[in-house]
CSV table of C-alpha atoms in Angstrom, one decimal:
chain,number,residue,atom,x,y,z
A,221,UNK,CA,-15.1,44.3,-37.8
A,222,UNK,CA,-13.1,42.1,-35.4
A,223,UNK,CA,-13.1,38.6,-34.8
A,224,UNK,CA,-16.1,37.2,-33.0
A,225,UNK,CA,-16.1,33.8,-31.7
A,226,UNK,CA,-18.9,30.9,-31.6
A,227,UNK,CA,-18.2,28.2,-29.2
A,228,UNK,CA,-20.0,25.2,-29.7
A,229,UNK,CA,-20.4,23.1,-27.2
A,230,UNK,CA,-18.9,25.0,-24.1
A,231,UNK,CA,-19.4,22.4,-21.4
A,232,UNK,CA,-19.5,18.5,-21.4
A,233,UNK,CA,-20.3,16.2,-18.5
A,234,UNK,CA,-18.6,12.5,-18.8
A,235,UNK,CA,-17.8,9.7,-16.7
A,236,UNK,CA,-14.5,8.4,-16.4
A,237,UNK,CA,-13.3,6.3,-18.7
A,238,UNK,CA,-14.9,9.1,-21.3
A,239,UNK,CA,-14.1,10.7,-24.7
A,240,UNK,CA,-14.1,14.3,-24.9
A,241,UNK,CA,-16.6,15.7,-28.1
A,242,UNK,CA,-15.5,17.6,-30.4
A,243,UNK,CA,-14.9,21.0,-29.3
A,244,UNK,CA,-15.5,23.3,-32.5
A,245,UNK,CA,-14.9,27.3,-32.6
A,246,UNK,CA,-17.0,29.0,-35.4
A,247,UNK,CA,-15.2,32.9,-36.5
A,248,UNK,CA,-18.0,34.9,-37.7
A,249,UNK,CA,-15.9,38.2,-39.0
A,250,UNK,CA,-12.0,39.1,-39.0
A,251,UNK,CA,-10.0,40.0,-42.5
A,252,UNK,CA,-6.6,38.4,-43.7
A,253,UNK,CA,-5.4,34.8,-43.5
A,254,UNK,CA,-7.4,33.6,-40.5
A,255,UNK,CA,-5.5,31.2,-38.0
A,256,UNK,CA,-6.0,28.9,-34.7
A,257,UNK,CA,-4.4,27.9,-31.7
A,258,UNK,CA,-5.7,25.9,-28.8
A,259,UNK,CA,-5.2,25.7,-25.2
A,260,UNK,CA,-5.2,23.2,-22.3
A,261,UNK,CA,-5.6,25.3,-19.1
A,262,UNK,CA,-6.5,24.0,-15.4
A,263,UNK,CA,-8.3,27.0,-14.5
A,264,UNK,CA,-11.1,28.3,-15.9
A,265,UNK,CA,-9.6,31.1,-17.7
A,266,UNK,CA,-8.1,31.7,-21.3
A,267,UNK,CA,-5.7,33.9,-20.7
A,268,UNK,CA,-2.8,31.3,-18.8
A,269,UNK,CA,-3.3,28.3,-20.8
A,270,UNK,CA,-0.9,25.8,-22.1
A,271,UNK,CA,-0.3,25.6,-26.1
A,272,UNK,CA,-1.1,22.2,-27.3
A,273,UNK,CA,1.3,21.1,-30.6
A,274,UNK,CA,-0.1,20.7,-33.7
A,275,UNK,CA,-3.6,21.8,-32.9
A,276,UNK,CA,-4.3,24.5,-35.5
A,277,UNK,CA,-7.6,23.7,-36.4
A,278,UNK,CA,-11.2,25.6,-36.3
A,279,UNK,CA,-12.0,21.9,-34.0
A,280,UNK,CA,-10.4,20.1,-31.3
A,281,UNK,CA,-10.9,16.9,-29.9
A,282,UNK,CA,-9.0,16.5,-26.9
A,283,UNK,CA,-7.2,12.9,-26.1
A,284,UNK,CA,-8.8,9.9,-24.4
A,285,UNK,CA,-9.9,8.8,-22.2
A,286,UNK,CA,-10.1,10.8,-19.5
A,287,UNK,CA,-9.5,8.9,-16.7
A,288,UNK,CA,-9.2,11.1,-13.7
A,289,UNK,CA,-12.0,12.8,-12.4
A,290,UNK,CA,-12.2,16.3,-12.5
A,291,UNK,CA,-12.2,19.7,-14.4
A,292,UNK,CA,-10.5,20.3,-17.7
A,293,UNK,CA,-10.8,23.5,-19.3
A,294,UNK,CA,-9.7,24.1,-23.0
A,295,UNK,CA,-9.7,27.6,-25.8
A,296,UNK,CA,-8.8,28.5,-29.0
A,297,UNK,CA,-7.1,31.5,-29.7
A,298,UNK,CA,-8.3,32.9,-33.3
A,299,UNK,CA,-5.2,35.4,-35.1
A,300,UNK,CA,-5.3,37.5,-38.6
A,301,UNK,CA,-2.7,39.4,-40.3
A,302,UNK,CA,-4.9,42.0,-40.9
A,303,UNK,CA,-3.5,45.5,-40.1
A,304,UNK,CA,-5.1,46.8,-37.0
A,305,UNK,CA,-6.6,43.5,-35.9
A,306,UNK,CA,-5.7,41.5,-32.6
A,307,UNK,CA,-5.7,37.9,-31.3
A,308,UNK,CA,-9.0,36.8,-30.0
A,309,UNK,CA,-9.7,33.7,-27.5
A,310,UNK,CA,-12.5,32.1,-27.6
A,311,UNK,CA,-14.9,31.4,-24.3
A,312,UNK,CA,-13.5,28.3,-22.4
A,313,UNK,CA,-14.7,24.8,-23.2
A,314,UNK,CA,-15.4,23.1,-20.0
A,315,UNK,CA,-15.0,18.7,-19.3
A,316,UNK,CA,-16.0,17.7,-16.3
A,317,UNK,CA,-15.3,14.3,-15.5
A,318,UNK,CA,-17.0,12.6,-12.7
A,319,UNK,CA,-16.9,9.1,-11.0
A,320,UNK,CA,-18.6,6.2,-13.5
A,321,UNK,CA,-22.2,5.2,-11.3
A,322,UNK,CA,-22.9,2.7,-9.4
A,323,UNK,CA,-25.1,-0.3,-9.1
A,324,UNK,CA,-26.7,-2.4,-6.6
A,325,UNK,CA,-28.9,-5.3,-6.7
A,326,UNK,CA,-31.4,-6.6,-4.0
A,327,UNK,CA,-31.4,-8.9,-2.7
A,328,UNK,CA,-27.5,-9.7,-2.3
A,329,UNK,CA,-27.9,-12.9,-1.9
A,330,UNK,CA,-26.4,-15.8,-2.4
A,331,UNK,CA,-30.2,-17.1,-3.2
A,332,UNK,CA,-31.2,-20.6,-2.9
A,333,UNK,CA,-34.8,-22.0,-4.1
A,334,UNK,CA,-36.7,-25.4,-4.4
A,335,UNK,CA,-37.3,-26.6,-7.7
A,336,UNK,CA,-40.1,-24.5,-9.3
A,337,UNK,CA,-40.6,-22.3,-6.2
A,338,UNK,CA,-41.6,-18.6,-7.0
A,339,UNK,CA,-38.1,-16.6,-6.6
A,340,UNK,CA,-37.6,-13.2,-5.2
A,341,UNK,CA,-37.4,-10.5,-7.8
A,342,UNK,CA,-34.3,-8.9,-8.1
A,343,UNK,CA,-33.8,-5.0,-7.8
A,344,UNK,CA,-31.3,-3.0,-9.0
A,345,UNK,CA,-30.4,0.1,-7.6
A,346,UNK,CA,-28.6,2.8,-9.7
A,347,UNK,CA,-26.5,6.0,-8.3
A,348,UNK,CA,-23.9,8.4,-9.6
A,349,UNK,CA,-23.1,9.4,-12.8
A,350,UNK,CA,-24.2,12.1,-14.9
A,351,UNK,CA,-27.7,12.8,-14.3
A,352,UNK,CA,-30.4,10.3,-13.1
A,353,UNK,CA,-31.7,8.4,-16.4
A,354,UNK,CA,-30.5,4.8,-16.9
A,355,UNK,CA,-30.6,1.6,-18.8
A,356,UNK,CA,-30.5,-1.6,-18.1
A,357,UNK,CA,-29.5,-4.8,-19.6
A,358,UNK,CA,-29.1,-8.0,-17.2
A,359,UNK,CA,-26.5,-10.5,-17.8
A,360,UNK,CA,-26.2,-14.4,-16.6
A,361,UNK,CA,-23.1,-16.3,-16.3
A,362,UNK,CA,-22.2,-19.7,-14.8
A,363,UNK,CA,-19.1,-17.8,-12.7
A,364,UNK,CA,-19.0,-15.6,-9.9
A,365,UNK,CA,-18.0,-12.9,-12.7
A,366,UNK,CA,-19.4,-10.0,-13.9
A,367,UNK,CA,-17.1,-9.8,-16.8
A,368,UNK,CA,-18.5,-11.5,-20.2
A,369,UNK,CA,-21.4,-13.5,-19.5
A,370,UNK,CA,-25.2,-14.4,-21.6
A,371,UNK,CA,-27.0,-11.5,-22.8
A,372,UNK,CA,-30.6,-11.7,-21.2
A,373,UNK,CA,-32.5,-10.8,-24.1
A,374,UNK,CA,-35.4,-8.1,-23.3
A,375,UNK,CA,-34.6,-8.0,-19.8
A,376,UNK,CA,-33.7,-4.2,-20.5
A,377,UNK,CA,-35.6,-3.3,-16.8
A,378,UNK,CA,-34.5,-2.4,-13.2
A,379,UNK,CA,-36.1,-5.6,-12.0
A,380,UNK,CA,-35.4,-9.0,-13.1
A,381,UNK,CA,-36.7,-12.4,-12.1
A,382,UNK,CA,-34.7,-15.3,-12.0
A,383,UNK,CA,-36.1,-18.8,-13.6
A,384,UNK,CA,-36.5,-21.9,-11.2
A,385,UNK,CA,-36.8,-24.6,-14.0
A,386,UNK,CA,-33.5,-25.7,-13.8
A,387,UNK,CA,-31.7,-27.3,-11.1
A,388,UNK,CA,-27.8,-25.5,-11.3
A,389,UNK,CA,-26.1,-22.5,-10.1
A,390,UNK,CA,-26.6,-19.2,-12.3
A,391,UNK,CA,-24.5,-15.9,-11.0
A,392,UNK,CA,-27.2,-12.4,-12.7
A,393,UNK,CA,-25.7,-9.4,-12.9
A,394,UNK,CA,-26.9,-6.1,-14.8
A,395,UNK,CA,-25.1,-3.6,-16.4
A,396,UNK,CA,-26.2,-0.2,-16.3
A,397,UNK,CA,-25.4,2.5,-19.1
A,398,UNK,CA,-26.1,6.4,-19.5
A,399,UNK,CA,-26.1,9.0,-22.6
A,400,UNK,CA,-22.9,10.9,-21.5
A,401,UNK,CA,-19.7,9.1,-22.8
A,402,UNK,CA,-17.7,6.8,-20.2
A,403,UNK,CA,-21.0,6.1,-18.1
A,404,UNK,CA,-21.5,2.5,-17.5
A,405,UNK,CA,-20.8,-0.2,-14.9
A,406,UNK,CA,-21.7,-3.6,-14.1
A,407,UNK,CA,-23.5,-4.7,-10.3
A,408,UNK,CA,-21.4,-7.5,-8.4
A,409,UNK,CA,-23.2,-11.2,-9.6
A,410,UNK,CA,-25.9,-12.3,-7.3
A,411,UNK,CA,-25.8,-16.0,-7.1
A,412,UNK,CA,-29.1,-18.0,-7.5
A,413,UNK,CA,-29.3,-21.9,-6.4
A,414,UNK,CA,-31.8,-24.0,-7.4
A,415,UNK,CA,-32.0,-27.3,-5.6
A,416,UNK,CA,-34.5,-30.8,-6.7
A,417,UNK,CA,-37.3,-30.5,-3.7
A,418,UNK,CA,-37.3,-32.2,-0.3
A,419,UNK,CA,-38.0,-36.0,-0.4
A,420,UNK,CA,-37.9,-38.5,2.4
A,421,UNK,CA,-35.3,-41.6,2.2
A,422,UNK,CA,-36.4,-43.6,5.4
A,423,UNK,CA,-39.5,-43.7,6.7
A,424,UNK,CA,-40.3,-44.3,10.3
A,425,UNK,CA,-40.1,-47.5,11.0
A,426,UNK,CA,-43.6,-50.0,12.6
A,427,UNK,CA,-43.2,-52.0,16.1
A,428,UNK,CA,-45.1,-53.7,18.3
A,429,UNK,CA,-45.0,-53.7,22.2
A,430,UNK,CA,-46.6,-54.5,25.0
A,431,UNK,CA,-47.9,-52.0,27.4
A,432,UNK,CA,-45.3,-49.9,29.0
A,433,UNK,CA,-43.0,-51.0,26.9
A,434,UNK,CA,-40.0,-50.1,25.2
A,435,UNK,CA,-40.1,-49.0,21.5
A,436,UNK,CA,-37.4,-46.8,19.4
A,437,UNK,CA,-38.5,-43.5,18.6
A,438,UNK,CA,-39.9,-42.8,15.4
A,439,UNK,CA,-37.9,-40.8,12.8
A,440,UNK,CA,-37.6,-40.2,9.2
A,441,UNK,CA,-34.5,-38.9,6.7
A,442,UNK,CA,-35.0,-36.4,3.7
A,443,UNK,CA,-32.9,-34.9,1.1
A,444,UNK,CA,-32.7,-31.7,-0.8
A,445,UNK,CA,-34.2,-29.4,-0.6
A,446,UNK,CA,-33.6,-26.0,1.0
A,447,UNK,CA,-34.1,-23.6,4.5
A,448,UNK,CA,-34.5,-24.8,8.3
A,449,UNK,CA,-36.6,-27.7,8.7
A,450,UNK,CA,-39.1,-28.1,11.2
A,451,UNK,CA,-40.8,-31.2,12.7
A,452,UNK,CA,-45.4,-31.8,13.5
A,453,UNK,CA,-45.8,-35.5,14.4
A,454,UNK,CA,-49.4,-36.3,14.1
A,455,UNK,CA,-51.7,-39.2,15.4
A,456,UNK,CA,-54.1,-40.1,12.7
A,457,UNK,CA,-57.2,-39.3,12.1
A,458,UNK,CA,-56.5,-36.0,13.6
A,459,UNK,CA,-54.5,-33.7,11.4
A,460,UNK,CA,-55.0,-30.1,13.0
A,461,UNK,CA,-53.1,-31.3,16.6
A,462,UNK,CA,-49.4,-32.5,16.5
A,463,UNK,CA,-48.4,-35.1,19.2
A,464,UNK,CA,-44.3,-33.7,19.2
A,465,UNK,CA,-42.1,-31.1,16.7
A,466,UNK,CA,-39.0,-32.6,17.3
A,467,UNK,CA,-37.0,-34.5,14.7
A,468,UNK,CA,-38.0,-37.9,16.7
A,469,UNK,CA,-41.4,-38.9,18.4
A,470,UNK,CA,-41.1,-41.5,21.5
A,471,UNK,CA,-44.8,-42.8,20.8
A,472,UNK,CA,-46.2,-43.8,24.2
A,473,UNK,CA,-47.0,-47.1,25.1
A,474,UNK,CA,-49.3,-47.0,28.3
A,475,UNK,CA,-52.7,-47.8,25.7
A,476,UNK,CA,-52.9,-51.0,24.2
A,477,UNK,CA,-54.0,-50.6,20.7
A,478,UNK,CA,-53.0,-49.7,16.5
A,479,UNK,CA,-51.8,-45.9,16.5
A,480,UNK,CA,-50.4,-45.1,13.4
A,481,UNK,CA,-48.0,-41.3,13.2
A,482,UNK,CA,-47.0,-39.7,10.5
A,483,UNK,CA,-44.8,-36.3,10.3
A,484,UNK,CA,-44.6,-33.7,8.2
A,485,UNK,CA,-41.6,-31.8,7.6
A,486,UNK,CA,-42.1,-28.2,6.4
A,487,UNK,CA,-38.9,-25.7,5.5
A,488,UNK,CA,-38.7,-21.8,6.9
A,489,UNK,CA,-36.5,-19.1,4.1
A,490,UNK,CA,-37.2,-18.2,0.8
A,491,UNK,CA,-37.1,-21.1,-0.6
A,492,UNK,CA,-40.0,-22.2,-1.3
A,493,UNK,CA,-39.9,-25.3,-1.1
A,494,UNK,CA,-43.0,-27.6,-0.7
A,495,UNK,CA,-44.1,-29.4,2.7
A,496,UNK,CA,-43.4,-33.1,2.8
């Protein structure tokens, strides 16, 4: 019987930056002194192939990587010296290569949060590749790098939530991975800030006048803390209706008596950081 050929496998899907498996031809019959050949083609055909040196084998692994993107197509010619028998390609092995996938993570940021404030989670977003499985595995790093960085252990997840303890700079980025050789890639770093709370440095400052006269406005200083402040100046006892939102109060001076203000100073954004 003539030769009859078994290809196994006869198409692979990798990313760039991939390695070829090994591509393996299996002769079931032929007679004689059995021989092999491959073939690097680009076309799907085996019949106009190019002869690759030295490979002679029943398997093949192509070189790597392969770092273009595209189709590369591969056979194995299979020869006897039996009388009466003929040369016999095998089917053609198919490699595609396609672009590595992508990864996004939302928010972008940069992120900045009070002390112990509850942070936004963190979302990544995965596209490309070969299929639509991933995994994940998030990464810190004290740079605005995505190359090295601390292993998050058992944050293996597409969401991720950043820790407020500490007051520092951290830059999280994941890396995501898939099954077919060559996939990976690793998400730009999304910086997260964490600043010590608000606290206030000078406190408005007591006077006394006589009616209709002049006193300074009343005003306070603060540091840290994070977001846009804004500004309710109350009149004691009541603590529902602010006299002025401004970053000053001119108290009025037209009633004699004690008044005694206070203001509270609260901070829009993400934040979170805490009235004072």
């Amino acid at each position: 019987a003539p030769i009859e050929t078994t290809n196994t496998p006869s198409v692979q899907d990798i990313c760039v930056g991939g390695e070829s498996e090994e591509l393996i031809v299996t002769n079931t019959t032929g007679a004689g002194n059995i021989s092999y050949q491959w073939f690097s083609n680009t076309i799907n055909n085996n019949t106009t192939g190019t002869l690759i040196p030295g490979a002679v084998n029943a398997n093949y692994i192509p070189p790597g990587p392969f770092d273009t993107v595209g189709s590369f197509y591969y056979y194995v010619v299979i020869s006897d010296d039996a009388a009466g028998c003929f040369d016999v390609p095998s089917d053609v092995y198919i490699i595609n290569v396609v672009p590595d996938p992508t990864v996004t993570i939302d928010p972008q940021g940069p992120l900045e949060y009070c002390q112990n404030a509850t942070p936004d989670t963190l979302t990544a977003t995965p596209n490309g590749g070969v299929g639509t499985t991933y995994g994940y595995q998030w990464y810190s790093n004290t740079i605005n790098s995505n190359a090295g960085g601390t292993l998050l252990t058992g944050e293996i997840n597409s969401t991720f939530t950043p820790p407020t303890l500490v007051v520092e700079t951290t830059y999280y980025f994941v890396e995501i991975t898939q099954t077919a050789s060559g996939c990976s890639n690793r998400s730009i770093p999304v910086a997260v800030t964490i600043t010590l709370g608000p606290s206030i440095t000078t406190q408005p400052v007591p006077d006394a006048v006589c009616i209709n006269g002049t006193t300074p406005d009343l005003s306070v200083a603060y540091i840290n803390g994070t977001g846009t402040p804004s500004y309710e100046w109350f009149l004691t006892p009541d603590t529902v209706n602010p006299v002025g939102t401004d970053p000053t109060y001119p108290p009025p001076t037209d009633v004699a008596g004690i008044f005694s203000y206070y203001v509270v100073i609260s901070f829009s954004g993400d934040g979170g950081c805490s009235d004072i």
